[in-house]
Structures are given as structure tokens and as C-alpha cells.
Amino acid sequence: MGFKETVFGFAEKVGDTVDSGVKNINNSMEKNRLKKEINQLNTEINNIFATVGRKVYKENPDSEVFKTVFDDVKKKELNIEAIQKQINALDGAAVCKTCGEPIAKGATICGKCGAQQVQTATADVEVVNTNIKICKSCGEKFDMTAKFCNKCGTKLDPDVFN
């Protein structure tokens, strides 16, 4: 075999190796694209399940089938509310002494519960009582001092608490 044939043979092997490498790269890129598509579809499915779950929770808050799960959700929502109120207090936001909702500084009436607000000379903000209950009739959250649910009007007595 002559020099020319040896060079051509070598070039052919290099070409085959490059072709094989390009094919492997293309396969890897296609697999990554397909995996990304699967991940996107799984995310969309999870979002659908989350939407369905929220809808079932909102429409059937007292469902016996989901009682354990919904009770856990309610507890976590109350924890979120309590933590948010602590953040508001740390930010210096005024908080209604009756229902615990944030109110505008200097406001004399709470926009949520209508309670008269007493203005104090200090800038301290009391962190609200986190002992909040949930109306069994409608799921509304309220402070232990409330006598009626401000959403559905149910009289609140010990038998109505979750």
C-alpha cells in the first residue's frame, strides 16, 4: 500500500470517527430535548392536580374523604397568616386589635371587621394572637373573641370550632 492509499485510509477512519461523534452529539441533544419535553408535561400535570386540589378544597372544606389532608392545609394556612402578621409587625405595620388584619397606619376603623381602633402614642405594634379558629359552616378564619362569622353570619360557639 502506497502513501496515498495510507493517507486516504487514515482520512476515511477520521471521517468515520467524526461522523460517529456528530451522530452521538445529535442523539444526546435529541434525548435532552425529549427529556425537557417530558419534564414540561409533568409540570403541567402537577399544576392541573394542584388546581383540582384547590378547587376540591374550596368547594368541600369539610370533606370526610380529605379531612386529614384538609385539616393539615388549614393548619398551614393559619401558620402562614400568623407568620405574615409577625412580618407585618416587624415592618411596623398597624394591626387590628380585634381581627389581627393589617390596617393602614392612622386608620381609626378596620376595613375587614369594622372594629374601632384605639390610637396609641407608642410606635410598638402588638403581635396578634395566633389562636385563630375556622368556621365549620364556611371555612372563614376568625379570632377567638368573635361572636359571629363575618363571612356567613353563623353564631360562633364552642361547637362551631374546628
Coordinates of N, CA and C in Angstrom, one line a residue:
M1 N 0.8 -1.2 0.0 CA 0.0 0.0 0.0 C 0.9 1.2 0.0
G2 N 0.5 2.1 -0.9 CA 1.3 3.3 -1.0 C 0.9 4.4 -0.1
F3 N 1.7 5.5 -0.1 CA 1.5 6.6 0.8 C 0.1 7.2 0.6
K4 N -0.3 7.4 -0.7 CA -1.6 8.0 -1.0 C -2.7 7.1 -0.4
E5 N -2.6 5.8 -0.6 CA -3.7 5.0 -0.1 C -3.7 5.0 1.5
T6 N -2.5 5.1 2.1 CA -2.5 5.1 3.6 C -3.1 6.4 4.1
V7 N -2.8 7.5 3.4 CA -3.4 8.8 3.8 C -4.9 8.8 3.6
F8 N -5.4 8.2 2.5 CA -6.8 8.1 2.3 C -7.5 7.2 3.3
G9 N -6.8 6.1 3.6 CA -7.4 5.2 4.6 C -7.5 5.9 6.0
F10 N -6.5 6.6 6.3 CA -6.5 7.4 7.6 C -7.6 8.4 7.6
A11 N -7.7 9.1 6.5 CA -8.7 10.2 6.4 C -10.1 9.6 6.5
E12 N -10.3 8.4 5.9 CA -11.6 7.7 6.0 C -11.9 7.3 7.4
K13 N -10.9 6.8 8.1 CA -11.2 6.5 9.5 C -11.5 7.7 10.4
V14 N -10.8 8.8 10.1 CA -11.1 10.0 10.9 C -12.5 10.5 10.5
G15 N -12.8 10.4 9.3 CA -14.2 10.9 8.9 C -15.2 10.0 9.5
D16 N -15.0 8.7 9.6 CA -16.0 7.8 10.3 C -16.1 8.2 11.8
T17 N -14.9 8.5 12.4 CA -14.9 8.8 13.8 C -15.7 10.1 14.0
V18 N -15.5 11.1 13.2 CA -16.2 12.4 13.3 C -17.7 12.2 13.0
D19 N -18.0 11.4 12.0 CA -19.5 11.1 11.8 C -20.1 10.5 13.0
S20 N -19.4 9.5 13.6 CA -19.9 8.8 14.7 C -20.1 9.8 15.9
G21 N -19.1 10.7 16.1 CA -19.2 11.7 17.2 C -20.3 12.7 17.0
V22 N -20.5 13.1 15.7 CA -21.6 14.0 15.4 C -23.0 13.3 15.7
K23 N -23.0 12.1 15.3 CA -24.3 11.3 15.5 C -24.6 11.2 17.0
N24 N -23.5 10.9 17.8 CA -23.7 10.8 19.2 C -24.2 12.1 19.8
I25 N -23.6 13.2 19.4 CA -24.0 14.5 19.9 C -25.4 14.8 19.5
N26 N -25.8 14.5 18.3 CA -27.1 14.8 17.8 C -28.1 13.9 18.6
N27 N -27.8 12.7 18.9 CA -28.6 11.8 19.7 C -28.8 12.3 21.1
S28 N -27.7 12.8 21.7 CA -27.7 13.4 23.1 C -28.6 14.6 23.1
M29 N -28.4 15.5 22.1 CA -29.2 16.7 22.1 C -30.7 16.3 21.9
E30 N -31.1 15.4 21.1 CA -32.4 15.0 20.9 C -33.0 14.3 22.2
K31 N -32.2 13.5 22.9 CA -32.6 12.9 24.2 C -32.9 14.0 25.2
N32 N -32.0 15.0 25.3 CA -32.2 16.1 26.2 C -33.4 16.9 25.9
R33 N -33.7 17.1 24.6 CA -34.9 17.9 24.2 C -36.1 17.1 24.6
L34 N -36.1 15.8 24.4 CA -37.3 14.9 24.7 C -37.5 14.9 26.3
K35 N -36.4 14.8 27.0 CA -36.5 14.8 28.5 C -37.0 16.1 29.0
K36 N -36.6 17.2 28.4 CA -37.1 18.5 28.7 C -38.6 18.6 28.4
E37 N -39.1 18.0 27.3 CA -40.5 18.0 27.0 C -41.3 17.2 28.0
I38 N -40.7 16.0 28.4 CA -41.4 15.2 29.5 C -41.5 16.0 30.8
N39 N -40.4 16.7 31.2 CA -40.4 17.5 32.4 C -41.5 18.6 32.3
Q40 N -41.6 19.2 31.2 CA -42.6 20.3 31.0 C -44.0 19.7 31.1
L41 N -44.2 18.6 30.5 CA -45.6 17.9 30.6 C -45.9 17.5 32.0
N42 N -44.9 17.0 32.7 CA -45.1 16.6 34.1 C -45.4 17.9 35.0
T43 N -44.7 19.0 34.7 CA -45.0 20.2 35.4 C -46.5 20.6 35.2
E44 N -46.9 20.6 33.9 CA -48.3 20.9 33.6 C -49.3 20.0 34.3
I45 N -49.0 18.7 34.3 CA -49.9 17.8 35.0 C -49.9 18.1 36.5
N46 N -48.8 18.4 37.1 CA -48.8 18.8 38.5 C -49.6 20.0 38.8
N47 N -49.5 21.0 37.9 CA -50.2 22.2 38.0 C -51.7 22.0 37.9
I48 N -52.1 21.0 37.0 CA -53.5 20.7 36.9 C -54.0 20.0 38.2
F49 N -53.2 19.1 38.8 CA -53.6 18.4 40.0 C -53.7 19.5 41.2
A50 N -52.8 20.4 41.2 CA -52.8 21.5 42.2 C -54.1 22.3 42.0
T51 N -54.5 22.6 40.8 CA -55.7 23.4 40.6 C -56.9 22.6 41.0
V52 N -57.0 21.3 40.7 CA -58.1 20.4 41.0 C -58.2 20.3 42.6
G53 N -57.0 20.1 43.2 CA -57.0 20.0 44.7 C -57.5 21.3 45.3
R54 N -57.1 22.5 44.8 CA -57.5 23.7 45.4 C -59.0 23.9 45.2
K55 N -59.5 23.5 44.1 CA -61.0 23.6 43.8 C -61.8 22.6 44.7
V56 N -61.3 21.4 44.9 CA -62.0 20.5 45.8 C -61.9 21.0 47.2
Y57 N -60.8 21.5 47.6 CA -60.6 22.1 49.0 C -61.6 23.3 49.2
K58 N -61.7 24.1 48.2 CA -62.5 25.3 48.3 C -64.0 25.0 48.4
E59 N -64.4 24.0 47.5 CA -65.8 23.7 47.4 C -66.3 22.7 48.4
N60 N -65.3 21.9 49.0 CA -65.7 20.9 50.0 C -64.8 20.9 51.2
P61 N -64.7 22.1 51.9 CA -63.7 22.2 53.0 C -63.9 21.2 54.1
D62 N -65.1 20.6 54.3 CA -65.4 19.7 55.4 C -65.5 18.2 54.9
S63 N -64.9 18.0 53.7 CA -65.0 16.6 53.1 C -64.4 15.6 54.1
E64 N -65.2 14.6 54.3 CA -64.7 13.5 55.2 C -63.6 12.7 54.5
V65 N -63.7 12.6 53.2 CA -62.7 11.8 52.4 C -61.3 12.5 52.5
F66 N -61.2 13.8 52.5 CA -60.0 14.5 52.6 C -59.7 15.2 53.9
K67 N -60.5 14.8 55.0 CA -60.4 15.5 56.3 C -59.0 15.7 56.8
T68 N -58.2 14.6 56.8 CA -56.9 14.7 57.4 C -56.0 15.7 56.5
V69 N -56.1 15.6 55.2 CA -55.3 16.4 54.4 C -55.8 17.9 54.5
F70 N -57.1 18.1 54.5 CA -57.6 19.5 54.6 C -57.3 20.1 55.9
D71 N -57.4 19.3 57.0 CA -57.1 19.8 58.3 C -55.6 20.3 58.3
D72 N -54.7 19.5 57.7 CA -53.3 19.9 57.6 C -53.2 21.2 56.8
V73 N -53.9 21.3 55.7 CA -53.8 22.5 54.9 C -54.3 23.7 55.7
K74 N -55.4 23.6 56.5 CA -56.0 24.6 57.3 C -54.9 25.1 58.4
K75 N -54.3 24.1 59.0 CA -53.3 24.5 60.0 C -52.1 25.2 59.4
K76 N -51.7 24.8 58.2 CA -50.6 25.5 57.5 C -51.0 26.9 57.1
E77 N -52.3 27.1 56.6 CA -52.8 28.4 56.3 C -52.8 29.3 57.5
L78 N -53.2 28.8 58.6 CA -53.2 29.6 59.9 C -51.8 30.0 60.3
N79 N -50.8 29.0 60.1 CA -49.4 29.3 60.4 C -48.9 30.4 59.5
I80 N -49.3 30.3 58.2 CA -48.8 31.4 57.2 C -49.4 32.7 57.7
E81 N -50.7 32.8 58.0 CA -51.3 34.0 58.5 C -50.5 34.6 59.7
A82 N -50.3 33.7 60.7 CA -49.6 34.2 61.9 C -48.2 34.7 61.6
I83 N -47.5 34.0 60.7 CA -46.1 34.4 60.3 C -46.2 35.7 59.6
Q84 N -47.2 35.9 58.7 CA -47.3 37.1 57.9 C -47.6 38.3 58.8
K85 N -48.4 38.0 59.9 CA -48.7 39.1 60.8 C -47.5 39.5 61.6
Q86 N -46.6 38.5 61.9 CA -45.4 38.8 62.6 C -44.5 39.7 61.7
I87 N -44.5 39.3 60.4 CA -43.7 40.1 59.4 C -44.2 41.5 59.4
N88 N -45.5 41.7 59.3 CA -46.2 43.0 59.3 C -45.8 43.8 60.6
A89 N -45.8 43.1 61.7 CA -45.4 43.8 63.0 C -44.0 44.2 62.9
L90 N -43.1 43.3 62.4 CA -41.7 43.7 62.3 C -41.5 44.9 61.3
D91 N -42.3 45.0 60.3 CA -42.3 46.1 59.4 C -42.9 47.3 60.0
G92 N -43.5 47.2 61.1 CA -44.1 48.4 61.8 C -45.5 48.7 61.3
A93 N -46.1 47.7 60.6 CA -47.5 47.9 60.1 C -48.4 47.8 61.3
A94 N -49.5 48.6 61.2 CA -50.5 48.6 62.2 C -51.4 47.3 62.0
V95 N -51.8 46.7 63.1 CA -52.6 45.5 63.1 C -53.9 45.7 63.9
C96 N -55.0 45.3 63.3 CA -56.3 45.4 64.0 C -56.2 44.6 65.3
K97 N -56.6 45.2 66.4 CA -56.6 44.5 67.7 C -57.7 43.5 67.8
T98 N -58.7 43.6 67.0 CA -59.9 42.6 67.0 C -59.6 41.4 66.1
C99 N -59.3 41.6 64.8 CA -59.2 40.5 63.9 C -57.8 40.2 63.5
G100 N -56.9 41.1 63.8 CA -55.5 40.8 63.5 C -55.0 41.2 62.1
E101 N -55.9 41.7 61.3 CA -55.6 42.0 59.9 C -54.8 43.3 59.9
P102 N -53.8 43.4 58.9 CA -53.1 44.7 58.7 C -54.0 45.8 58.4
I103 N -53.8 47.0 59.0 CA -54.6 48.2 58.6 C -53.6 49.3 58.4
A104 N -54.1 50.3 57.7 CA -53.3 51.4 57.3 C -52.9 52.2 58.6
K105 N -51.7 52.7 58.7 CA -51.3 53.4 59.9 C -52.2 54.7 60.0
G106 N -52.6 54.9 61.2 CA -53.5 56.0 61.5 C -55.0 55.7 61.2
A107 N -55.3 54.5 60.7 CA -56.7 54.2 60.5 C -57.5 54.1 61.8
T108 N -58.7 54.6 61.8 CA -59.5 54.5 63.0 C -60.5 53.4 63.0
I109 N -60.7 52.8 61.8 CA -61.6 51.7 61.6 C -60.9 50.6 60.8
C110 N -61.1 49.3 61.2 CA -60.5 48.2 60.5 C -61.4 47.9 59.3
G111 N -60.8 47.8 58.1 CA -61.5 47.6 56.9 C -62.1 46.2 56.8
K112 N -61.6 45.3 57.5 CA -62.2 43.9 57.5 C -63.3 43.7 58.4
C113 N -63.1 44.0 59.7 CA -64.1 43.7 60.7 C -64.9 44.9 61.2
G114 N -64.4 46.1 60.9 CA -65.1 47.4 61.2 C -64.9 47.8 62.7
A115 N -64.0 47.2 63.4 CA -63.7 47.5 64.7 C -63.0 48.9 64.9
Q116 N -63.4 49.6 65.9 CA -62.8 50.9 66.2 C -61.4 50.7 66.7
Q117 N -60.4 51.4 66.1 CA -59.1 51.2 66.5 C -58.7 52.3 67.5
V118 N -58.0 52.0 68.6 CA -57.5 52.9 69.6 C -56.1 53.3 69.2
Q119 N -55.9 54.6 69.0 CA -54.6 55.1 68.7 C -53.8 55.3 69.9
T120 N -52.6 54.8 69.9 CA -51.7 54.9 71.0 C -50.5 55.7 70.6
A121 N -49.8 56.3 71.6 CA -48.7 57.2 71.4 C -47.5 56.4 71.1
T122 N -47.4 55.1 71.4 CA -46.2 54.4 71.1 C -46.2 53.8 69.7
A123 N -45.0 53.6 69.1 CA -44.9 53.0 67.8 C -44.9 51.5 67.8
D124 N -44.9 50.9 69.0 CA -44.9 49.4 69.1 C -46.2 48.9 68.6
V125 N -46.0 47.7 67.9 CA -47.2 47.0 67.3 C -47.3 45.7 68.0
E126 N -48.5 45.4 68.5 CA -48.7 44.1 69.2 C -48.7 43.0 68.2
V127 N -48.0 41.9 68.4 CA -48.2 40.7 67.5 C -49.5 40.0 67.9
V128 N -50.3 39.8 66.9 CA -51.6 39.3 67.2 C -51.6 37.8 67.7
N129 N -52.7 37.6 68.5 CA -52.9 36.2 69.0 C -53.0 35.3 67.8
T130 N -52.2 34.2 67.8 CA -52.3 33.3 66.7 C -53.3 32.2 66.9
N131 N -54.1 32.3 68.0 CA -55.1 31.3 68.3 C -56.4 31.6 67.5
I132 N -56.3 31.3 66.2 CA -57.4 31.6 65.3 C -58.2 30.3 65.0
K133 N -59.5 30.4 64.9 CA -60.4 29.2 64.7 C -61.0 29.4 63.3
I134 N -61.6 28.3 62.8 CA -62.2 28.2 61.5 C -63.7 27.9 61.6
C135 N -64.5 28.7 61.0 CA -66.0 28.4 61.0 C -66.2 27.1 60.2
K136 N -66.9 26.2 60.9 CA -67.3 24.9 60.2 C -68.3 25.1 59.1
S137 N -69.0 26.2 59.2 CA -70.1 26.4 58.1 C -69.5 26.8 56.8
C138 N -68.5 27.7 56.8 CA -68.0 28.2 55.6 C -66.4 28.2 55.4
G139 N -65.7 27.9 56.5 CA -64.3 27.8 56.4 C -63.6 29.1 56.7
E140 N -64.3 30.2 57.0 CA -63.7 31.5 57.3 C -62.9 31.4 58.6
K141 N -61.8 32.2 58.6 CA -60.9 32.2 59.8 C -61.3 33.4 60.6
F142 N -61.2 33.2 62.0 CA -61.6 34.3 62.8 C -60.9 34.2 64.2
D143 N -60.8 35.3 64.9 CA -60.2 35.3 66.2 C -61.1 34.7 67.2
M144 N -60.6 34.2 68.3 CA -61.4 33.5 69.4 C -62.4 34.5 70.0
T145 N -62.2 35.8 69.9 CA -63.1 36.7 70.5 C -64.4 37.0 69.7
A146 N -64.4 36.6 68.4 CA -65.5 36.8 67.5 C -66.7 36.0 68.0
K147 N -67.9 36.7 67.9 CA -69.1 36.0 68.3 C -69.9 35.5 67.1
F148 N -69.7 36.1 65.9 CA -70.3 35.7 64.7 C -69.3 35.6 63.6
C149 N -69.5 34.7 62.7 CA -68.6 34.6 61.5 C -68.9 35.8 60.6
N150 N -67.9 36.5 60.2 CA -68.1 37.7 59.4 C -68.3 37.4 57.9
K151 N -68.2 36.1 57.6 CA -68.5 35.7 56.2 C -69.9 35.2 56.0
C152 N -70.3 34.2 56.9 CA -71.6 33.6 56.7 C -72.6 33.9 57.7
G153 N -72.2 34.6 58.8 CA -73.1 35.0 59.9 C -73.4 34.0 60.9
T154 N -72.8 32.8 60.8 CA -73.1 31.8 61.8 C -72.6 32.2 63.2
K155 N -73.5 32.0 64.2 CA -73.2 32.3 65.6 C -72.0 31.3 66.0
L156 N -71.0 31.9 66.5 CA -69.8 31.1 66.9 C -69.8 30.7 68.3
D157 N -70.0 29.5 68.6 CA -69.9 28.9 69.9 C -68.9 27.8 69.9
P158 N -68.6 27.2 71.0 CA -67.6 26.1 71.0 C -67.9 25.0 70.1
D159 N -69.1 24.7 69.8 CA -69.5 23.6 68.9 C -69.2 23.9 67.4
V160 N -68.9 25.1 67.1 CA -68.7 25.5 65.7 C -67.2 25.5 65.3
F161 N -66.3 25.4 66.3 CA -64.9 25.5 66.0 C -64.4 24.2 65.5
N162 N -63.3 24.3 64.6 CA -62.6 23.2 64.2 C -61.5 22.9 65.2

